[in-house]
CSV table of C-alpha atoms and ligand atoms in Angstrom, one decimal:
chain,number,residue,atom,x,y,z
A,1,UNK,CA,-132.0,22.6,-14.8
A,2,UNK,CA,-130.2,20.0,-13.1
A,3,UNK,CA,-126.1,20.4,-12.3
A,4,UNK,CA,-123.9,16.8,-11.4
A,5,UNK,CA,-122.6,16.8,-8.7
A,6,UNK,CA,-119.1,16.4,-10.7
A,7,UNK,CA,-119.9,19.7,-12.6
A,8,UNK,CA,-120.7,21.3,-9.3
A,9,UNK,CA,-117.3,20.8,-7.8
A,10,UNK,CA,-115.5,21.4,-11.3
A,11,UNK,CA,-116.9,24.6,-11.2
A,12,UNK,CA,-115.7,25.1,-7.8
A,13,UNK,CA,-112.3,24.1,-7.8
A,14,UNK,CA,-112.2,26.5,-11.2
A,15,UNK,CA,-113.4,29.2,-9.2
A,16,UNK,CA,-110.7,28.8,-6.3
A,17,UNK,CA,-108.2,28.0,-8.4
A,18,UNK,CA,-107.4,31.9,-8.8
A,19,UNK,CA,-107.6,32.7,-5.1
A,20,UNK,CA,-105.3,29.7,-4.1
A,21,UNK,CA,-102.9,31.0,-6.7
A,22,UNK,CA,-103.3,34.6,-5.4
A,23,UNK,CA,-102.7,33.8,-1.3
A,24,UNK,CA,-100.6,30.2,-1.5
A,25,UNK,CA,-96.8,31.1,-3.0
A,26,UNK,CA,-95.9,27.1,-3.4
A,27,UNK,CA,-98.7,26.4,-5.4
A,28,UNK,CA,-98.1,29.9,-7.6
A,29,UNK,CA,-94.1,28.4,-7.4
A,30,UNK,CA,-95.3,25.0,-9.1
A,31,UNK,CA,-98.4,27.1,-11.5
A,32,UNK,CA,-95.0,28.8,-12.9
A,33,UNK,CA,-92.7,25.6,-13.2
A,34,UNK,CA,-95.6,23.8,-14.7
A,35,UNK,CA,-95.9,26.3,-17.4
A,36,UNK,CA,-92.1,27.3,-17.9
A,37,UNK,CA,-91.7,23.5,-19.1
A,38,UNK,CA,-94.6,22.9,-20.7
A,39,UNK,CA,-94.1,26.4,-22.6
A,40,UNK,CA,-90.5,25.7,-23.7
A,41,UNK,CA,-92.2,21.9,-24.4
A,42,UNK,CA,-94.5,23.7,-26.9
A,43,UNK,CA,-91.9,26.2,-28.0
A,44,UNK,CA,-89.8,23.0,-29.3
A,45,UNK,CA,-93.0,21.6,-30.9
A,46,UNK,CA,-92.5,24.9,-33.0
A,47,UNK,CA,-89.0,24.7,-33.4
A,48,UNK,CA,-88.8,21.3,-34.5
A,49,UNK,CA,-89.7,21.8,-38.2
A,50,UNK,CA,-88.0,24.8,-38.5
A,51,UNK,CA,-84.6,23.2,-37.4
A,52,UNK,CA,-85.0,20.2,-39.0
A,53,UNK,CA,-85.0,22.3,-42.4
A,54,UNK,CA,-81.4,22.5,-41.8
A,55,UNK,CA,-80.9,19.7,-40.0
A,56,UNK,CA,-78.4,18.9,-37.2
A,57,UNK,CA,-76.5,23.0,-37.2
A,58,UNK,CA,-75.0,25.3,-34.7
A,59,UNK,CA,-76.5,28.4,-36.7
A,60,UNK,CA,-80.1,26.7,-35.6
A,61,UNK,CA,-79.2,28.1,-32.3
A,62,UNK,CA,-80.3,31.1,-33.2
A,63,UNK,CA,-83.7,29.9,-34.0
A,64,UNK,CA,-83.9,28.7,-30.3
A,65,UNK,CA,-82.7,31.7,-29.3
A,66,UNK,CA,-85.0,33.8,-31.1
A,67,UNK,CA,-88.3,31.8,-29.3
A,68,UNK,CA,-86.6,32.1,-26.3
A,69,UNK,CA,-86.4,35.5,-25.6
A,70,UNK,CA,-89.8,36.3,-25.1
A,71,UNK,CA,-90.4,34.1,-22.4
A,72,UNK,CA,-89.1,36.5,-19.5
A,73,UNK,CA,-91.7,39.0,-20.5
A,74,UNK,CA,-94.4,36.4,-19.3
A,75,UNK,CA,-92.4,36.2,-15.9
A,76,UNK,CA,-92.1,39.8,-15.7
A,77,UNK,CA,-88.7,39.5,-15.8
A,78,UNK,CA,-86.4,42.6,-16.7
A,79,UNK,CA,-82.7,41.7,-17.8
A,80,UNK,CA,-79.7,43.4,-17.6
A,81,UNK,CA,-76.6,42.2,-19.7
A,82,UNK,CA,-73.5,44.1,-18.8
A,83,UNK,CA,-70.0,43.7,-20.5
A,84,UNK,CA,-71.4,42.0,-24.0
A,85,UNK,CA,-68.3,43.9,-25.7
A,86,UNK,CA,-65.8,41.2,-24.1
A,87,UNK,CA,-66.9,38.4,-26.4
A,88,UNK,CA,-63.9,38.6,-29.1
A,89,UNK,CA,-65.6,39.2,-32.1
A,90,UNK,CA,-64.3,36.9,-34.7
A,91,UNK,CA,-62.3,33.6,-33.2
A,92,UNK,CA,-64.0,30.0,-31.2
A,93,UNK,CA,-63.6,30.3,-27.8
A,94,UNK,CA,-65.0,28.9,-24.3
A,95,UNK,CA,-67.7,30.2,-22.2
A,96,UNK,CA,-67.9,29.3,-18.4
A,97,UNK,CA,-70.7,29.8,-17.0
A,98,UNK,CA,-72.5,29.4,-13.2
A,99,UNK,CA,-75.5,27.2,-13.2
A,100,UNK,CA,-78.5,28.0,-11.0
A,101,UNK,CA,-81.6,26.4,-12.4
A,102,UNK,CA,-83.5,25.8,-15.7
A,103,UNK,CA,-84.2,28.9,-15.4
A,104,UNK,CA,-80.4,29.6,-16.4
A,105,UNK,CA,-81.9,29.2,-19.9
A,106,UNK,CA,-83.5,32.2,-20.2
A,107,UNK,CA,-80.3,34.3,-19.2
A,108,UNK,CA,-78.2,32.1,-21.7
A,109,UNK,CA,-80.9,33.0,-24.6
A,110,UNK,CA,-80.1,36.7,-23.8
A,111,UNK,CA,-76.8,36.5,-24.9
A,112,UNK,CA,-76.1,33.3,-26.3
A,113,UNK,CA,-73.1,34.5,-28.9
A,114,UNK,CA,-74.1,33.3,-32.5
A,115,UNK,CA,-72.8,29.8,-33.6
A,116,UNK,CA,-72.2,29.4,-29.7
A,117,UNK,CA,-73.5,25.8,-28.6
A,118,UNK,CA,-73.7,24.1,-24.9
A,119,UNK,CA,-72.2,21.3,-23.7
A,120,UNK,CA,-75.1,19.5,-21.9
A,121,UNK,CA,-76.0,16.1,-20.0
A,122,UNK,CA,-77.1,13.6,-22.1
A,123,UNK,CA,-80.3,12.7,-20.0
A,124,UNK,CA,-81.9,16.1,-22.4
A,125,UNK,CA,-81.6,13.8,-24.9
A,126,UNK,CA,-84.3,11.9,-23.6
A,127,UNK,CA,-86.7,14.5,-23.1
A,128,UNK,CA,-88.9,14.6,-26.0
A,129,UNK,CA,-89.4,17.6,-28.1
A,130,UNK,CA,-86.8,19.3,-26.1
A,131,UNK,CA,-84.2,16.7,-26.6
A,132,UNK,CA,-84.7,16.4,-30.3
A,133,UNK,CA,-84.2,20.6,-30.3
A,134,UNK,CA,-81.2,20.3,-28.4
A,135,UNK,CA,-79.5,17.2,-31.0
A,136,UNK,CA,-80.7,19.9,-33.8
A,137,UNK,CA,-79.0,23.0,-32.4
A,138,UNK,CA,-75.9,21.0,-32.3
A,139,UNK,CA,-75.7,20.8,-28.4
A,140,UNK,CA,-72.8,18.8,-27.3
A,141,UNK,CA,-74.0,15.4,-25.2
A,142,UNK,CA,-71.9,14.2,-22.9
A,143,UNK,CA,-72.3,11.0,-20.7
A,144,UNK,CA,-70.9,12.5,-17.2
A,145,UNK,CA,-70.9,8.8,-15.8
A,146,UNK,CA,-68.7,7.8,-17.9
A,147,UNK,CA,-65.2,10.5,-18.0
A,148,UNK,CA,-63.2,8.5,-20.2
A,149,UNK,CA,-66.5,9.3,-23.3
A,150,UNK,CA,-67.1,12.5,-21.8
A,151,UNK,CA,-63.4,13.6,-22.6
A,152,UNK,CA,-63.5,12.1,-25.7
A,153,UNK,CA,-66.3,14.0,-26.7
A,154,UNK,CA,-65.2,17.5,-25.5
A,155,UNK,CA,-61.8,16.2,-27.6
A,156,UNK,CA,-64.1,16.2,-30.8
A,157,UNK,CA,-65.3,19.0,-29.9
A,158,UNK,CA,-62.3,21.0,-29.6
A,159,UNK,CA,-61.4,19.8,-33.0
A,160,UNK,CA,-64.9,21.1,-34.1
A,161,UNK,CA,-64.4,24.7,-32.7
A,162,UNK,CA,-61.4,25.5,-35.1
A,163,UNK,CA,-63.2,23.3,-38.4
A,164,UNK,CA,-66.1,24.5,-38.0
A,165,UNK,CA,-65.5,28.0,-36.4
A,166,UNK,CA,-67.9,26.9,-32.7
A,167,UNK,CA,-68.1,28.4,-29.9
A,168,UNK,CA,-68.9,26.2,-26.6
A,169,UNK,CA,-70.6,27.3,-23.7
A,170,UNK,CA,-70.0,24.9,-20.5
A,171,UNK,CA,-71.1,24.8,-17.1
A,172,UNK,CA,-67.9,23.9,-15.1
A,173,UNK,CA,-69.6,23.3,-12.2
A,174,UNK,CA,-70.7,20.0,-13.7
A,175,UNK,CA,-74.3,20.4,-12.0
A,176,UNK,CA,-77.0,22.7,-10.5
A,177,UNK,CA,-76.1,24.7,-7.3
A,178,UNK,CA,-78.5,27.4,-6.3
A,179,UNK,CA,-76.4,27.6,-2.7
A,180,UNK,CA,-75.8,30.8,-3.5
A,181,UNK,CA,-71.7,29.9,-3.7
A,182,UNK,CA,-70.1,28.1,-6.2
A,183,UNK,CA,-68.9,24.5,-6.6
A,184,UNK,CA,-65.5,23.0,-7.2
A,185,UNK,CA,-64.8,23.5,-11.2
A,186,UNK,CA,-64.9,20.2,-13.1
A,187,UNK,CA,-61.3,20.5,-15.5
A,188,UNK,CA,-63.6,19.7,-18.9
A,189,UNK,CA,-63.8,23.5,-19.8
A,190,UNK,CA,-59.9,24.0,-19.6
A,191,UNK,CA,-58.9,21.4,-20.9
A,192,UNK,CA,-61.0,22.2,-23.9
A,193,UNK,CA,-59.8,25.5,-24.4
A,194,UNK,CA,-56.1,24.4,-23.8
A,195,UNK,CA,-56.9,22.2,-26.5
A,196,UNK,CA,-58.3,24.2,-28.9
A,197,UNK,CA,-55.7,27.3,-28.2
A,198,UNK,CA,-58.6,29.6,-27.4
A,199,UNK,CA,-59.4,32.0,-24.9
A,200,UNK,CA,-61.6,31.6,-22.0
A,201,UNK,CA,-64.9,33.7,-21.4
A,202,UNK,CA,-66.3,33.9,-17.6
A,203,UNK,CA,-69.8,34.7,-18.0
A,204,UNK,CA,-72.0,35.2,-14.4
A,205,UNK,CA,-75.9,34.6,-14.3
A,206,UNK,CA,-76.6,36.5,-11.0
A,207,UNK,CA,-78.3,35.3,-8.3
A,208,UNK,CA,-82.0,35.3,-8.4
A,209,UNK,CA,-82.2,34.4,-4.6
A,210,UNK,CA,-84.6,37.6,-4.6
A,211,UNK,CA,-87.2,36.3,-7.1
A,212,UNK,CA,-86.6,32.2,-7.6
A,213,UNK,CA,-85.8,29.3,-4.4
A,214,UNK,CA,-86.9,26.2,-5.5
A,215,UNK,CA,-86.6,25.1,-1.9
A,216,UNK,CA,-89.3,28.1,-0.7
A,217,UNK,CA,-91.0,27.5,-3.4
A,218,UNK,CA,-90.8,31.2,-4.0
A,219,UNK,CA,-91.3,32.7,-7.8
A,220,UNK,CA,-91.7,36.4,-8.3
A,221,UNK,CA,-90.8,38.8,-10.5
A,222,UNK,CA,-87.5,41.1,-10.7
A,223,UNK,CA,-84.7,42.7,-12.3
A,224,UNK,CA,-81.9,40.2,-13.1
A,225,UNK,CA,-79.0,40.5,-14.9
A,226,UNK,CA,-75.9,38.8,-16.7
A,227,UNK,CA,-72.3,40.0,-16.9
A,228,UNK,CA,-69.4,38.5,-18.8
A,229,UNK,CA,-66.1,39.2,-17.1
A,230,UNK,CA,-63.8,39.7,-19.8
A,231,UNK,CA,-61.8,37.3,-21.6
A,232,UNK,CA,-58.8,35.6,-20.9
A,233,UNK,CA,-55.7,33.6,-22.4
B,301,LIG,C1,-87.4,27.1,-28.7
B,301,LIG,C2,-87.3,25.7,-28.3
B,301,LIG,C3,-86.7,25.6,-27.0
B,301,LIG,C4,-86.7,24.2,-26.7
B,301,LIG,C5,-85.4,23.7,-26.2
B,301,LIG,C6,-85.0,24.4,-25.0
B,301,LIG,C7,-83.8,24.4,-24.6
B,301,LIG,C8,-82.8,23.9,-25.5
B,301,LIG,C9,-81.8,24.9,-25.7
B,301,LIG,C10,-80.7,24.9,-25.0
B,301,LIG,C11,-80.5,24.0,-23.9
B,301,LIG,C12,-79.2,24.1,-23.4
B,301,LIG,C13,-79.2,23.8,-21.9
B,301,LIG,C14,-78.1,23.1,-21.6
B,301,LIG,C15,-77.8,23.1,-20.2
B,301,LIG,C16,-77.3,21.9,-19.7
B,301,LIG,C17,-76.4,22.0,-18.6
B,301,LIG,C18,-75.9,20.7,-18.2
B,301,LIG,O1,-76.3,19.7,-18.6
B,301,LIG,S1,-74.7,20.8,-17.0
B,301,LIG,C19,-74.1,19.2,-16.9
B,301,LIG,C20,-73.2,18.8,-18.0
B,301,LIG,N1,-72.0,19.6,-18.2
B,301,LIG,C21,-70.8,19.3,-17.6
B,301,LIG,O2,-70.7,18.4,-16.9
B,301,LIG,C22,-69.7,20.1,-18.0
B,301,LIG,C23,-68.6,20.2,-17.0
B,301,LIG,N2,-68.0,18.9,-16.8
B,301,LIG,C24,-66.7,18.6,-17.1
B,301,LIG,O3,-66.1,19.4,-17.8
B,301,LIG,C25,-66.0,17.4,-16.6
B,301,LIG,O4,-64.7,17.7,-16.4
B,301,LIG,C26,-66.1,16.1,-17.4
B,301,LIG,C27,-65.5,16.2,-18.8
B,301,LIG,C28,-67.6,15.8,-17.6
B,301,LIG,C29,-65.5,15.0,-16.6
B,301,LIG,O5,-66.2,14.9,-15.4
B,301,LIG,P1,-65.5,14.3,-14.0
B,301,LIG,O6,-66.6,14.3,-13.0
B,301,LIG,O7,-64.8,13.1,-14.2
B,301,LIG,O8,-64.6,15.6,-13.6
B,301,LIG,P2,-63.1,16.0,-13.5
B,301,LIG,O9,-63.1,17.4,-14.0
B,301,LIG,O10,-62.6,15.8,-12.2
B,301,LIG,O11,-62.2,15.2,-14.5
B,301,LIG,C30,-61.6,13.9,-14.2
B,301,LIG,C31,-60.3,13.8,-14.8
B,301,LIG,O12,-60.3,13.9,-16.3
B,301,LIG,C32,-59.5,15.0,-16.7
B,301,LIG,N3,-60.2,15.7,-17.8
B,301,LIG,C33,-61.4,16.3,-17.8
B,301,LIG,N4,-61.7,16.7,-19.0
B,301,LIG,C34,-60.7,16.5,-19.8
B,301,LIG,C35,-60.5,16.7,-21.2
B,301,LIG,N5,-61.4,17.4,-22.0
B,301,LIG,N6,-59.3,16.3,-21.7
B,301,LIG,C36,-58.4,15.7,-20.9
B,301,LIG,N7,-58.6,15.4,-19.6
B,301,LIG,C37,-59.7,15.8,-19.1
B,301,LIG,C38,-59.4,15.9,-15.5
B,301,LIG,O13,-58.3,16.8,-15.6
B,301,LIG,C39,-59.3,14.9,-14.4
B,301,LIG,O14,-58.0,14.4,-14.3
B,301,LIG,P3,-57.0,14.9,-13.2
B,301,LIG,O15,-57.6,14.7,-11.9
B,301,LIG,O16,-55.8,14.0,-13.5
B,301,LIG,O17,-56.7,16.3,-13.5
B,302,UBL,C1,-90.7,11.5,-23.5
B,302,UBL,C2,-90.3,12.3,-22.3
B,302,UBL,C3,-90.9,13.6,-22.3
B,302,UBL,C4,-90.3,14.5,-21.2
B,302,UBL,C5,-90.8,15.9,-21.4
B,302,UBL,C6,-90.1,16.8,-20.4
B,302,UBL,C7,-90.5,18.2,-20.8
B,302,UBL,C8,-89.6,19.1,-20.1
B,302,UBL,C9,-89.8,20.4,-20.7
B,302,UBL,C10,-89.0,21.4,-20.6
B,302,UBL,C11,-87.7,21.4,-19.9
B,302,UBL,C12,-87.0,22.7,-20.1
B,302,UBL,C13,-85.7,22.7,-19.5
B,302,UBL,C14,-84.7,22.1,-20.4
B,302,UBL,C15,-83.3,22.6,-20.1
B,302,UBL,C16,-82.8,22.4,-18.7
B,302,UBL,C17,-81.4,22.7,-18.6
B,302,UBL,C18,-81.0,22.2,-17.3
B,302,UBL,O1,-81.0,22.9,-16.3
B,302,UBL,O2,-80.5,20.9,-17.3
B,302,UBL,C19,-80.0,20.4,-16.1
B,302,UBL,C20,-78.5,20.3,-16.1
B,302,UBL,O3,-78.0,21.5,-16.4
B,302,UBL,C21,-77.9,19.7,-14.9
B,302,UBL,O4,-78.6,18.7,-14.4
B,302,UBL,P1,-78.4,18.3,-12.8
B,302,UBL,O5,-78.6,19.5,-12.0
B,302,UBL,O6,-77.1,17.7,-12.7
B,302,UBL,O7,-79.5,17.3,-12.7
C-alpha cells in the first residue's frame, strides 16, 4: 500500500499535536482561546433562532445565559458567587462591574440578574453570529468614539430602565485591564443611575491571575469566584 507523502506528515503532525499540547503552555493558551470563541460562535449559531422567536428582548437574556453556563465545566472551572442576596429584588438598577477578559463572560452568565442587559462596544455588533445575539438580547451599543452618541444612548437607556423595568450592567472602566488594579472609572454608569434615580450595584469578577494571563499565555484550571458588594444609593 502506498502512503503520500502529504498523508504521511498529516498523520504526523496529528500525532504530535497531543504532546505539543501536553508540554508547550502557549500553544495549550491559544488551543483554549481558539475553542472559547469558536464555542460561544457555535453557541450563538444555536441561540439565534431561538431569540429571534421573540425578537429583539431583554428576557432573551436568559436564553444566553442558560447556554452559557456550561461552558466553565469544559475549562474545569469551579465558581464561587458570594453576596447574590444584595441585588434588590424588585426595582432597575446599575451594575458596575471590573473587566478582565472575554473570559468575564462566563462570570457575568453566573449571575447575570434576569432582565439585566450590558452596555457594550459597538464593534460586537460586527461580529457575526455573536453580534446578531448580542442586538437580540437587547445589549445596549454604544459608539465610545463618539461621547456626545454614547451619552445619548445611555440617556435612552435610563429612560428604558423605569418603562420597561431593565436592569444595566456596565463596565466603568470603559475597557479591558487585566493589570491586576483598576482603571480610572468612565462617569457613564453614574450618570445613568443618577438619571434613572436607582441604586448602584458594585459587582467584583476576581482575579484569575492564578489560572488565565493572556500575556504568559497561561490557561489552567481553578476555583474563581464573584462577589457583589452590596448596593448603594
Ligand atoms: C449563547 C450565545 C452566546 C453568544 C453570545 C455571547 C455573548 C453575548 C452575550 C453577552 C455579551 C455581553 C458582553 C458585553 C461586554 C462588553 C464590554 C464592553 O464592551 S466594555 C466597553 C464599552 N462600555 C463602556 O465604555 C462603558 C463605560 N463608559 C462610559 O460610561 C463612558 O462614560 C462613556 C459614556 C462611553 C463616555 O466615554 P468618555 O471616554 O468620553 O468618558 P467620560 O466618562 O470621561 O465622559 C466624558 C464626559 O461626558 C460626561 N458623561 C458621561 N456619560 C454621561 C451621561 N450618561 N450623561 C451625561 N454626561 C455624561 C462625563 O461626566 C464627562 O464630562 P465631565 O468631564 O464634564 O464630567
Ligand atoms: C463576520 C465576522 C465574524 C467574526 C467572528 C468572531 C467570532 C468571535 C467569537 C466569539 C467571541 C466571544 C467573546 C464575545 C464577547 C467579548 C466581550 C468582550 O470582552 O468585549 C471586549 C470589550 O469588553 C472591551 O473591548 P476592548 O478591551 O476595549 O477592546
Amino acid at each position: 500500500m502506498e502512503v503520500s507523502v502529504g498523508t504521511a506528515a498529516l498523520a504526523l503532525a496529528l500525532l504530535l499535536l497531543p504532546l505539543l499540547y501536553e508540554r508547550c503552555g502557549s500553544f495549550r493558551f491559544f488551543c483554549k482561546m481558539g475553542f472559547y470563541n469558536g464555542w460561544i460562535l457555535l453557541l450563538a449559531l444555536v441561540a439565534i433562532p431561538l431569540c429571534a422567536l421573540r425578537g429583539r428582548d431583554v428576557e432573551n437574556m436568559k436564553i444566553i445565559r442558560g447556554l452559557m453556563q456550561h461552558v466553565k465545566r469544559l475549562y474545569g472551572i469551579r465558581m464561587e458567587v458570594r453576596g447574590a442576596h444584595n441585588f434588590p429584588p424588585r426595582q432597575p438598577y446599575v451594575v458596575v462591574s471590573n473587566h478582565q477578559s472575554s473570559l468575564d463572560l462566563l462570570g457575568m452568565m453566573e449571575v447575570l440578574p434576569d432582565r439585566c442587559v450590558p452596555i457594550a462596544k459597538r464593534e460586537l455588533l460586527y461580529m457575526g453570529a455573536v453580534g446578531v445575539v448580542c442586538w437580540l438580547g437587547g445589549i445596549i451599543f454604544i459608539d465610545r468614539k463618539r461621547t456626545h452618541d454614547a451619552i445619548s444612548t445611555m440617556a435612552e437607556a435610563a429612560h428604558t430602565m423605569l418603562s420597561q423595568d431593565v436592569r444595566v450592567w456596565v463596565f466603568p472602566e470603559g475597557t479591558r485591564n487585566h493589570s491586576g488594579s483598576m482603571l480610572p472609572f468612565k462617569r457613564g454608569a453614574f450618570h445613568l443611575a443618577v438619571q434613572a434615580q436607582v441604586p448602584v450595584v458594585p459587582i467584583v469578577i476576581s482575579s484569575y491571575q492564578h489560572f488565565y494571563s493572556k500575556r504568559e499565555r497561561r490557561f489552567t484550571q481553578d476555583v474563581w469566584g464573584t462577589g457583589t458588594c452590596g448596593a448603594g444609593g
